[in-house]
Short mmCIF file of C-alpha atoms in Angstrom, two decimals:
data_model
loop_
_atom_site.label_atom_id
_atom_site.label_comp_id
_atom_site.label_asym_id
_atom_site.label_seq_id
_atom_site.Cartn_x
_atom_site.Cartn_y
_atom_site.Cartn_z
CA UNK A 1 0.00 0.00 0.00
CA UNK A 2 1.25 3.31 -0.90
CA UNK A 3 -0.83 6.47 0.55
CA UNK A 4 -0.24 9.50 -1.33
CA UNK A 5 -1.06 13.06 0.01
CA UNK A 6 -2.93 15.49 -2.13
CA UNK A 7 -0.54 17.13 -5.09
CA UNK A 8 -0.94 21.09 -6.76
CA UNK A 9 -4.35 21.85 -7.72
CA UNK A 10 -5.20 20.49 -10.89
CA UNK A 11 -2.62 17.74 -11.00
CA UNK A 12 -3.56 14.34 -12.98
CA UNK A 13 -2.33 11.19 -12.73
CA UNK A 14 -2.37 8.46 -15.46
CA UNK A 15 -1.99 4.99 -14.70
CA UNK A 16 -1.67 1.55 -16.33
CA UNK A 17 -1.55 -1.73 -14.58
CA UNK A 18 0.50 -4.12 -17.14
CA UNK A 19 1.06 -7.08 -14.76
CA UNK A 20 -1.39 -7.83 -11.32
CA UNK A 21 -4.46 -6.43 -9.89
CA UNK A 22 -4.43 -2.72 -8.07
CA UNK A 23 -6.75 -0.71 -6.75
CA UNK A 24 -7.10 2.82 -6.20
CA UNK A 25 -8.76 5.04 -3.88
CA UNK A 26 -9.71 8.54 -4.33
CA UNK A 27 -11.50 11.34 -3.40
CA UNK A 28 -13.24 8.14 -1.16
CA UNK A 29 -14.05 6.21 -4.76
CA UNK A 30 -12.49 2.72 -5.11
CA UNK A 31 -11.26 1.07 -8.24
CA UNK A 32 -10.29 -2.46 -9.05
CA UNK A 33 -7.80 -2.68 -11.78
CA UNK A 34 -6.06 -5.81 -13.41
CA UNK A 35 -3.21 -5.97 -16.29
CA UNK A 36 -4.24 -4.21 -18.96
CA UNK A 37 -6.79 -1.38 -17.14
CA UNK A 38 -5.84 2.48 -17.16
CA UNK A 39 -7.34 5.28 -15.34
CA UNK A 40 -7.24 8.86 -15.11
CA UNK A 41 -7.89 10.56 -12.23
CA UNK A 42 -7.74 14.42 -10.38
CA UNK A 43 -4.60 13.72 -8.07
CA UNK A 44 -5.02 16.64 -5.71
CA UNK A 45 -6.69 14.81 -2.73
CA UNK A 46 -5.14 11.85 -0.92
CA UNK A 47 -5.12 9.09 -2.90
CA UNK A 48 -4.04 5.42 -2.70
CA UNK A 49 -1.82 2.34 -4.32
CA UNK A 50 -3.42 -1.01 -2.96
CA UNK A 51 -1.96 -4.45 -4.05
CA UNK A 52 -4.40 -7.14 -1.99
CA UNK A 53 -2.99 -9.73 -3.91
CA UNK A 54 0.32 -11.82 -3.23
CA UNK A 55 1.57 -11.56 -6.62
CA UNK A 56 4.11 -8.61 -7.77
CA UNK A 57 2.01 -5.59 -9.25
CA UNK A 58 3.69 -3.83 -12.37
CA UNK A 59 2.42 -0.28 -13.17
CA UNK A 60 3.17 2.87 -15.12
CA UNK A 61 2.31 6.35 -13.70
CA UNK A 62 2.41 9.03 -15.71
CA UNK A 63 1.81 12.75 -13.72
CA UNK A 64 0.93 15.58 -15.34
CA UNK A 65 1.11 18.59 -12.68
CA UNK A 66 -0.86 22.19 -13.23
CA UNK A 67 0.98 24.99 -14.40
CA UNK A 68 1.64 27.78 -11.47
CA UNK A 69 -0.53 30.46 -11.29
#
């Protein structure tokens, strides 16, 4: 489990599981992913990693933060 605090307003994160099952929990939303699911989500409240499973979890994370203001 990874726990993540809340980045810059308007931050997104991009995710694809390509080996395992993962879920994610935001903004108090859950979401079951297994190899070959991607999601988008709003990354500026907490947010979670969770691998229930006992086998390895391989993902790519790809952040894309808000311009400053």
């Amino acid at each position: 489990r990874e726990d993540a605090a809340a980045h810059r307003a308007g931050t997104r994160e991009n995710l694809v599981v390509t080996a395992g099952r993962l879920e994610i929990e935001v903004a108090g939303e859950r979401f079951e992913l297994a190899e070959g699911d991607a999601i988008t989500f709003v990354a500026d409240t907490p947010h979670s990693y969770i691998n229930r499973g006992h086998e390895d979890c391989w993902a790519y994370l790809v952040m894309t933060y808000a311009a400053r203001g």
